[in-house]
Short mmCIF file of C-alpha atoms and ligand atoms in Angstrom, two decimals:
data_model
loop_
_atom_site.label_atom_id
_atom_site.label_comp_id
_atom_site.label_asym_id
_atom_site.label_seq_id
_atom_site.Cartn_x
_atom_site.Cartn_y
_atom_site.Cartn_z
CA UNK A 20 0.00 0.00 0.00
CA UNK A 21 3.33 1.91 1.02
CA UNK A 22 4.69 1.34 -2.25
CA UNK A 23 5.10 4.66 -4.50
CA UNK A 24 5.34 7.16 -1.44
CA UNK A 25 8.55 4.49 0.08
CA UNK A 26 9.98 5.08 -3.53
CA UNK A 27 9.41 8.34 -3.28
CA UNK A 28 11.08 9.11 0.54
CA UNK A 29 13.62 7.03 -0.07
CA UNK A 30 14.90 9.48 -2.87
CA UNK A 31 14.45 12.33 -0.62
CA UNK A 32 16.45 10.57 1.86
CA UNK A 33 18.94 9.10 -0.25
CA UNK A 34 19.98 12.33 -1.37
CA UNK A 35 20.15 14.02 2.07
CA UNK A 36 22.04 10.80 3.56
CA UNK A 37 24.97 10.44 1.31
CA UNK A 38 25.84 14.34 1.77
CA UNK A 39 27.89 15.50 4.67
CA UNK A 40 27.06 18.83 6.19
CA UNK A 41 23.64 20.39 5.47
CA UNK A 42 22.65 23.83 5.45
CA UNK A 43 19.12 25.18 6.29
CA UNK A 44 18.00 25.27 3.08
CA UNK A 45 18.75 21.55 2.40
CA UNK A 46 16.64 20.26 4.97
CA UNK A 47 13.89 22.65 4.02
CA UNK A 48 14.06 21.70 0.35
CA UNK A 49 14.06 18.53 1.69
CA UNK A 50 10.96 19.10 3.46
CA UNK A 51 9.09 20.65 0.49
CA UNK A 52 9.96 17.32 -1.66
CA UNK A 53 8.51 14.98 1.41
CA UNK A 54 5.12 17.72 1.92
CA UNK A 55 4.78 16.94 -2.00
CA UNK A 56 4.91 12.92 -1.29
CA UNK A 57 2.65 12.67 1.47
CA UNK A 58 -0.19 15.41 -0.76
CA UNK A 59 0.75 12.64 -3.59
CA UNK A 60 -0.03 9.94 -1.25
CA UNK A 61 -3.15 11.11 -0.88
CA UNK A 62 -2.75 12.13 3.32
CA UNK A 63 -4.79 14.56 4.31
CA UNK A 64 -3.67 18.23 4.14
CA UNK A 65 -4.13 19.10 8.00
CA UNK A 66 -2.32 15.84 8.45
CA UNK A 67 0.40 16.89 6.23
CA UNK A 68 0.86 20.48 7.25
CA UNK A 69 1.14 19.19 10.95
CA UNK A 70 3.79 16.78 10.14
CA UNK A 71 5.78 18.76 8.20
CA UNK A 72 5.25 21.59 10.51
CA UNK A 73 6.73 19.41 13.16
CA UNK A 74 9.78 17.50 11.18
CA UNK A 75 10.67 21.25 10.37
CA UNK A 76 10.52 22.25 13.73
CA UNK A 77 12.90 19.31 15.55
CA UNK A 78 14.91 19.11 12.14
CA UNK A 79 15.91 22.75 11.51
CA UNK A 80 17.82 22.89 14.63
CA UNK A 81 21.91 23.43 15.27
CA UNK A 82 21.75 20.24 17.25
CA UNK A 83 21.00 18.58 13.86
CA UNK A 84 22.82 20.61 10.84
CA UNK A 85 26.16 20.26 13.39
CA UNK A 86 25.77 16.56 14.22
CA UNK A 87 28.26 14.34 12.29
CA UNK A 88 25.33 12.22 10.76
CA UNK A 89 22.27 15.29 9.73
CA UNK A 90 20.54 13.23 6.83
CA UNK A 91 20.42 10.77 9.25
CA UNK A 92 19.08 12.91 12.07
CA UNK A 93 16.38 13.93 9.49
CA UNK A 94 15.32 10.33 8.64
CA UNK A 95 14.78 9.42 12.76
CA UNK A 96 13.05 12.70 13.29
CA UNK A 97 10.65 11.97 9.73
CA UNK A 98 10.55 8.04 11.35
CA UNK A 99 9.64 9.42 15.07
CA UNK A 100 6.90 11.65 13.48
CA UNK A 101 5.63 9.14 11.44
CA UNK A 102 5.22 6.89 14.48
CA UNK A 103 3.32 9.15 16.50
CA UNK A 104 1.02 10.04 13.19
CA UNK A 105 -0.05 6.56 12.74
CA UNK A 106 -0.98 6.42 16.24
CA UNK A 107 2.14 5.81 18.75
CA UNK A 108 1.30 2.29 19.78
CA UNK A 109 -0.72 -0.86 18.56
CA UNK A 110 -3.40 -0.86 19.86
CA UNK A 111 -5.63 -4.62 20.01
CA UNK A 112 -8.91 -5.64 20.05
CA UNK A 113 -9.94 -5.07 23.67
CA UNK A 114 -11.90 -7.87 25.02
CA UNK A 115 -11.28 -7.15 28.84
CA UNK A 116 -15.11 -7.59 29.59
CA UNK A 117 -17.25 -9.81 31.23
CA UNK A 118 -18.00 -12.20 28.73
CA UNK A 119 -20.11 -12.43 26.16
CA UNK A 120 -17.85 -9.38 25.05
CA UNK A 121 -19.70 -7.94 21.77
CA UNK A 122 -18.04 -6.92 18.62
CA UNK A 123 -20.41 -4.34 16.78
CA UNK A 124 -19.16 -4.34 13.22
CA UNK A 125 -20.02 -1.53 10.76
CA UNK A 126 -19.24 0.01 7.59
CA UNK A 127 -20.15 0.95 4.13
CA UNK A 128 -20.81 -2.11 1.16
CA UNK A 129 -18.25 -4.03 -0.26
CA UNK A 130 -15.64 -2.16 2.62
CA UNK A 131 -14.81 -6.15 3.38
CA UNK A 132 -17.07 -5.85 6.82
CA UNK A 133 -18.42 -9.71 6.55
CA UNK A 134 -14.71 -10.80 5.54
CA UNK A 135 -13.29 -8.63 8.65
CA UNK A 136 -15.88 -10.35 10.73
CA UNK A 137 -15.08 -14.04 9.90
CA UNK A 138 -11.55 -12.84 10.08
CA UNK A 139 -11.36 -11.55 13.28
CA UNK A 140 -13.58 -14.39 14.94
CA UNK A 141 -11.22 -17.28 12.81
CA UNK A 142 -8.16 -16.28 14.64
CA UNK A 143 -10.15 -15.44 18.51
CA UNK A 144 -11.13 -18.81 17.86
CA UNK A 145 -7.85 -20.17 16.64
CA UNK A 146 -4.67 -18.27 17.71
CA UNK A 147 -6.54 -17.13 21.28
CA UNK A 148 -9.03 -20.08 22.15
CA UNK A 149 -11.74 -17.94 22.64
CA UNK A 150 -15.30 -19.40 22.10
CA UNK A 151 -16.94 -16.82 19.29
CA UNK A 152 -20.39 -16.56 17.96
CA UNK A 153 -21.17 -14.65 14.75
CA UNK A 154 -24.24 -13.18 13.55
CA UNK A 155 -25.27 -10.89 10.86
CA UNK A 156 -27.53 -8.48 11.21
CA UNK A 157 -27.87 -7.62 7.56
CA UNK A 158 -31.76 -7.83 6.79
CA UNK A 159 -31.55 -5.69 3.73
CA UNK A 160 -29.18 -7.69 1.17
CA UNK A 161 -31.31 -11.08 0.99
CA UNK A 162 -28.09 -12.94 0.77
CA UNK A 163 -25.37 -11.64 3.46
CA UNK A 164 -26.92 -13.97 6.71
CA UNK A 165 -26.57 -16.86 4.67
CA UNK A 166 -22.75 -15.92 3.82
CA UNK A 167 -21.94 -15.24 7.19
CA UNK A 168 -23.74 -18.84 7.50
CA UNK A 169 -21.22 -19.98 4.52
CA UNK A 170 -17.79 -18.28 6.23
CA UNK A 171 -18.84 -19.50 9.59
CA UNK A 172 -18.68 -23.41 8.00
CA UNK A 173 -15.58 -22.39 6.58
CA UNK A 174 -13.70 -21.06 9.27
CA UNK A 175 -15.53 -23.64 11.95
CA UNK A 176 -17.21 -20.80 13.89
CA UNK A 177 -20.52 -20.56 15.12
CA UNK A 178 -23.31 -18.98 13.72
CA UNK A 179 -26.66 -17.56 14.84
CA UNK A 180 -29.03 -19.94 13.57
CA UNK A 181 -31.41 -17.83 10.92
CA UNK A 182 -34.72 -17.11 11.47
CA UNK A 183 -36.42 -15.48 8.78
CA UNK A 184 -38.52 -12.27 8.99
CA UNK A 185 -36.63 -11.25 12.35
CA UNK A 186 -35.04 -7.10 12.02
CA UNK A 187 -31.87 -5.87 13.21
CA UNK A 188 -32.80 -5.43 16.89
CA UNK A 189 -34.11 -8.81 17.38
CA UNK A 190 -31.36 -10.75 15.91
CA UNK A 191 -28.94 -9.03 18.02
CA UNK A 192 -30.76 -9.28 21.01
CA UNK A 193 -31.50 -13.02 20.06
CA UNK A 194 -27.35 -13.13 19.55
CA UNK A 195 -26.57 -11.97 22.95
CA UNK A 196 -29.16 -14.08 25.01
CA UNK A 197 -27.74 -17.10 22.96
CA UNK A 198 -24.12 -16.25 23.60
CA UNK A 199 -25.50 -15.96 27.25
CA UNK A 200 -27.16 -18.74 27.09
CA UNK A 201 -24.06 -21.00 25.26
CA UNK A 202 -21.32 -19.42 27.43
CA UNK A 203 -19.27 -17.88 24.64
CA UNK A 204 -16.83 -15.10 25.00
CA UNK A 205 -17.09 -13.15 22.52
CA UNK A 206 -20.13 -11.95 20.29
CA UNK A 207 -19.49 -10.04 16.92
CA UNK A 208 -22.42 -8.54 15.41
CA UNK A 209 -21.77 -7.86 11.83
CA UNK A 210 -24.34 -5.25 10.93
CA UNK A 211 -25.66 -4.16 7.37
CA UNK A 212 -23.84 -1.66 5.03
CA UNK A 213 -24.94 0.46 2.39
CA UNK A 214 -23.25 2.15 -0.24
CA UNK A 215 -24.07 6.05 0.93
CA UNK A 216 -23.70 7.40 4.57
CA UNK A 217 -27.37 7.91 5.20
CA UNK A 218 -29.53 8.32 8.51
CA UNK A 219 -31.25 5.02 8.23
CA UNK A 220 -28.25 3.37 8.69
CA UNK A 221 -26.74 5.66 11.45
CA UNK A 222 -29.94 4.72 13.29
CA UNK A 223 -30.42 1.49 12.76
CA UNK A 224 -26.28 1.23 13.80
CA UNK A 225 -26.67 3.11 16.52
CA UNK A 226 -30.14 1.26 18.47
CA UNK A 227 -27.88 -2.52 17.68
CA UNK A 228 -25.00 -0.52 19.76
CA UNK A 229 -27.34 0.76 22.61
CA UNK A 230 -29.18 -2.77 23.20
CA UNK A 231 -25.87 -4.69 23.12
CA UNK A 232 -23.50 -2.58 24.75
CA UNK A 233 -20.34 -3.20 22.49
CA UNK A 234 -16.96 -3.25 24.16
CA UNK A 235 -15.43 -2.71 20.73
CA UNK A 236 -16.86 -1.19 18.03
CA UNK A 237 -14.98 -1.51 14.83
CA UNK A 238 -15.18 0.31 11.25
CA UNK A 239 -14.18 -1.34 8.61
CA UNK A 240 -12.97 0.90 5.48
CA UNK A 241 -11.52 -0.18 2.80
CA UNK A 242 -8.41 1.79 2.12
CA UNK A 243 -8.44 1.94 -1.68
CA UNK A 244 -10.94 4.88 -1.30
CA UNK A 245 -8.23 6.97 0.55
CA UNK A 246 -10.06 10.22 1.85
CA UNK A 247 -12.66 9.30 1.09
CA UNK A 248 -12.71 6.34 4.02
CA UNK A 249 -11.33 8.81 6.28
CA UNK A 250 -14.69 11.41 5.24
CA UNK A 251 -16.67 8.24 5.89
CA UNK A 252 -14.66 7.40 9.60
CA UNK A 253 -15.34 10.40 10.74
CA UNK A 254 -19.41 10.58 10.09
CA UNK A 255 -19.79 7.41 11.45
CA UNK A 256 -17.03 8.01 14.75
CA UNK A 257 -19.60 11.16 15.40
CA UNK A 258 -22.34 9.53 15.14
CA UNK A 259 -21.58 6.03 17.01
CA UNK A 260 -18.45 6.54 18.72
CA UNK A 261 -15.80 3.92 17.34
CA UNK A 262 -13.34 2.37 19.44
CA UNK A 263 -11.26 1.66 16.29
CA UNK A 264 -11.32 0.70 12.57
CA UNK A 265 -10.00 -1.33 10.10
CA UNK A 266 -8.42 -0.86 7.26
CA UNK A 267 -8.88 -4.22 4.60
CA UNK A 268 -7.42 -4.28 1.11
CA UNK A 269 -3.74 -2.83 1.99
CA UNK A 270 -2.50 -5.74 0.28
CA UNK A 271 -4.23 -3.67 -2.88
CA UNK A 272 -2.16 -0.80 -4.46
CA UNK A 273 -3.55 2.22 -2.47
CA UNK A 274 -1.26 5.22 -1.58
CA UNK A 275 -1.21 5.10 1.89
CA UNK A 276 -3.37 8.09 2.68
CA UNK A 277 -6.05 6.54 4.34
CA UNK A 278 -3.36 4.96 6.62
CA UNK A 279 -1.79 7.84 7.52
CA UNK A 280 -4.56 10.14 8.23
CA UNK A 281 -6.93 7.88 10.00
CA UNK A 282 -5.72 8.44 13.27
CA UNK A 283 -4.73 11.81 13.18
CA UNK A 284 -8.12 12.73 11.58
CA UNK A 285 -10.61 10.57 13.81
CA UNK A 286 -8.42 10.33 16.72
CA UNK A 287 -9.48 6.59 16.85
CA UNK A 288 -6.79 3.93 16.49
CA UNK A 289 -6.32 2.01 13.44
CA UNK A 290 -6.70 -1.46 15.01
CA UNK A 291 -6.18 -4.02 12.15
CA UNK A 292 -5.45 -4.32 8.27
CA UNK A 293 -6.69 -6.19 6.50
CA UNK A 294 -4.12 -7.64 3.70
CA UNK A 295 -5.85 -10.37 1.35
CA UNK A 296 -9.17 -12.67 0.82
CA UNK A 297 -7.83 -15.27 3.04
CA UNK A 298 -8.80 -16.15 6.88
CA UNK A 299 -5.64 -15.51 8.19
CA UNK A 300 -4.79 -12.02 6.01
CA UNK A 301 -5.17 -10.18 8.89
CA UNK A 302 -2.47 -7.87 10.51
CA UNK A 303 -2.50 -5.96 13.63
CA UNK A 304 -1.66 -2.38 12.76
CA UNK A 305 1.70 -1.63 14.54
CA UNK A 306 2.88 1.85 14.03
CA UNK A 307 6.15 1.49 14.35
CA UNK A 308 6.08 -1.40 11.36
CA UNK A 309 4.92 0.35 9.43
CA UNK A 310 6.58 3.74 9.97
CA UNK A 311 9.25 0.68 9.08
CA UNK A 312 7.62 0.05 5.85
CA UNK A 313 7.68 3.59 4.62
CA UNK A 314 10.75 4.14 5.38
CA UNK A 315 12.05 0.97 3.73
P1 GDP B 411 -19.02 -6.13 2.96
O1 GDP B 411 -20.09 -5.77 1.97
O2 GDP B 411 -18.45 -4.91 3.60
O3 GDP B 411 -19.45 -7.14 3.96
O4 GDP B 411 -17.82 -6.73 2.10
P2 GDP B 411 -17.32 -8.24 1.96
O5 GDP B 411 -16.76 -8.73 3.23
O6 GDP B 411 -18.38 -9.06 1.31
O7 GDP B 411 -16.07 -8.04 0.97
C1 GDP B 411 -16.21 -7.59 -0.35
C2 GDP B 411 -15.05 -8.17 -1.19
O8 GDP B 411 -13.81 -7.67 -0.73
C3 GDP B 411 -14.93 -9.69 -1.10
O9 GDP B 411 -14.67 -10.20 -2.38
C4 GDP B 411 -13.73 -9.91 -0.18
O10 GDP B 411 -13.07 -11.12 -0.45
C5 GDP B 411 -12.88 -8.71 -0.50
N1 GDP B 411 -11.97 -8.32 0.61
C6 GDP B 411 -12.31 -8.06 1.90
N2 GDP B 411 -11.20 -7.71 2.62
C7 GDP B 411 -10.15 -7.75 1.76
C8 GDP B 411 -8.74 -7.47 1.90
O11 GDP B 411 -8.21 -7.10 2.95
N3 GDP B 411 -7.98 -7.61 0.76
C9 GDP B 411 -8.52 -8.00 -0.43
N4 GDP B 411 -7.71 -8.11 -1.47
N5 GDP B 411 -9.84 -8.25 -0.59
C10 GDP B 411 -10.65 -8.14 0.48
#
């Protein structure tokens, strides 16, 4: 996802590296050239005026331009910033609850929500022996319980058993007293999408999150549509108050600006990527990775 704005950097850097000394006006040009990659990349512009503003501040200093290493200097200041931009710290799924913790999943269509759901509960139930029940909540697109149905065969998780003519409310209310009821841990409700923002959705969103008291709420973007997934983070983070989202199809060739304004932007951590079509193509978002990864 990284790909063109690490090409990028990495000329900016390689340039200010191999010289010795550097004068103001190198690391500023330099600064102008890495402002240009990030607006490339698709970032934000508060986002990018704020980091730049701050690289220029630490990096324009005598401390710096009279160490024996400056391009160096510049690269761990640029590495440090982009650290802190993408959020500091990883920052897991938080299921320190009294079980059945609930996952309330939301998003737009076609974001990879129902993937991201059997996802996350394939490796709960595999990597952290937790006992997970799934159930969609998507009354609207005739097919999407009986997928989750399909994935939950797949991936040997439970599902909610179907019961037709039931609404949103009901089946999550029916999926907590049965996770109650079964003794499982964790809950995720994987709730309907559609492909516009709109109040219906909000609402119907927001009266699942009220009767099932989500410990985590997650939205999942898909991070192809750069700011346009951030526009979309922060209407729903207003509306329903996110504990985190996640970001699928970084395995895809985005440009990174989702990434990198996400956080900064909504203030929410970026809790997972999502990286292929498989079970197990599922990262946890570690800042300092993938500050790693831009930096080559
Ligand atoms: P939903 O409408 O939000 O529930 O979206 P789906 O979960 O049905 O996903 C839509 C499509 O995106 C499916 O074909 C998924 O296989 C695909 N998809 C989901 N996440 C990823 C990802 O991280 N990478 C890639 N390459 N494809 C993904």
């Amino acid at each position: 996802m990284f790909q063109s704005l690490s090409d990028r950097l990495s000329g900016v850097f390689d340039k200010l590296t191999k010289r010795g000394a550097l004068t103001e006006s190198d690391v500023a040009e330099a600064m102008r050239e890495v402002r240009r990659s990030l607006i490339e990349a698709d970032v934000a512009l508060d986002v990018v005026r704020d980091f730049t503003d701050r690289v220029r501040a630490k990096a324009i200093g005598q401390e710096v331009l009279r160490s024996v290493t400056p391009g160096h200097m510049v690269v761990k200041i640029v590495n440090d910033e982009l650290i802190r931009t993408l959020g500091s710290e990883a920052a897991p799924i938080d299921l320190h609850a009294s079980p059945p913790v609930a996952i309330l999943m939301a998003g737009l269509q076609g974001s990879g929500k129902t993937t991201t759901t059997a996802k996350i509960a394939w490796r709960l139930t595999n990597r952290d022996k937790k006992k997970v029940l799934m159930a969609s909540l998507d009354t609207r697109r005739p097919a999407a319980q009986e997928q989750l149905r399909v994935l939950g065969e797949q991936t040997g998780v439970a599902t909610l058993p179907i019961v037709a003519g039931q609404g949103p409310l009901q089946i999550a209310k029916r999926a907590m007293e049965a996770a109650r009821l079964g003794g499982y841990d964790v809950v995720i409700l994987d709730t309907a999408g559609r492909t516009t923002l709109d109040e219906e959705l909000m609402t119907e969103v927001a009266e699942v999150r009220d009767a099932t008291q989500p410990h985590e709420i997650l939205l999942v973007l898909d991070s192809l549509t750069g700011q346009d997934a951030v526009n979309t983070a922060k209407a729903f983070d207003s509306r329903l108050g996110i504990t985190g989202t996640v970001l699928t199809r970084a395995d895809g060739d985005g440009r990174g600006g989702a990434a990198l304004s996400m956080r900064a932007v909504t203030g929410k951590p970026i809790k997972l990527l999502g990286t292929g079509e498989k079970w197990d193509a599922l990262e946890d978002f570690d800042p300092e990775r993938v500050a790693g990864r831009i930096l080559g």
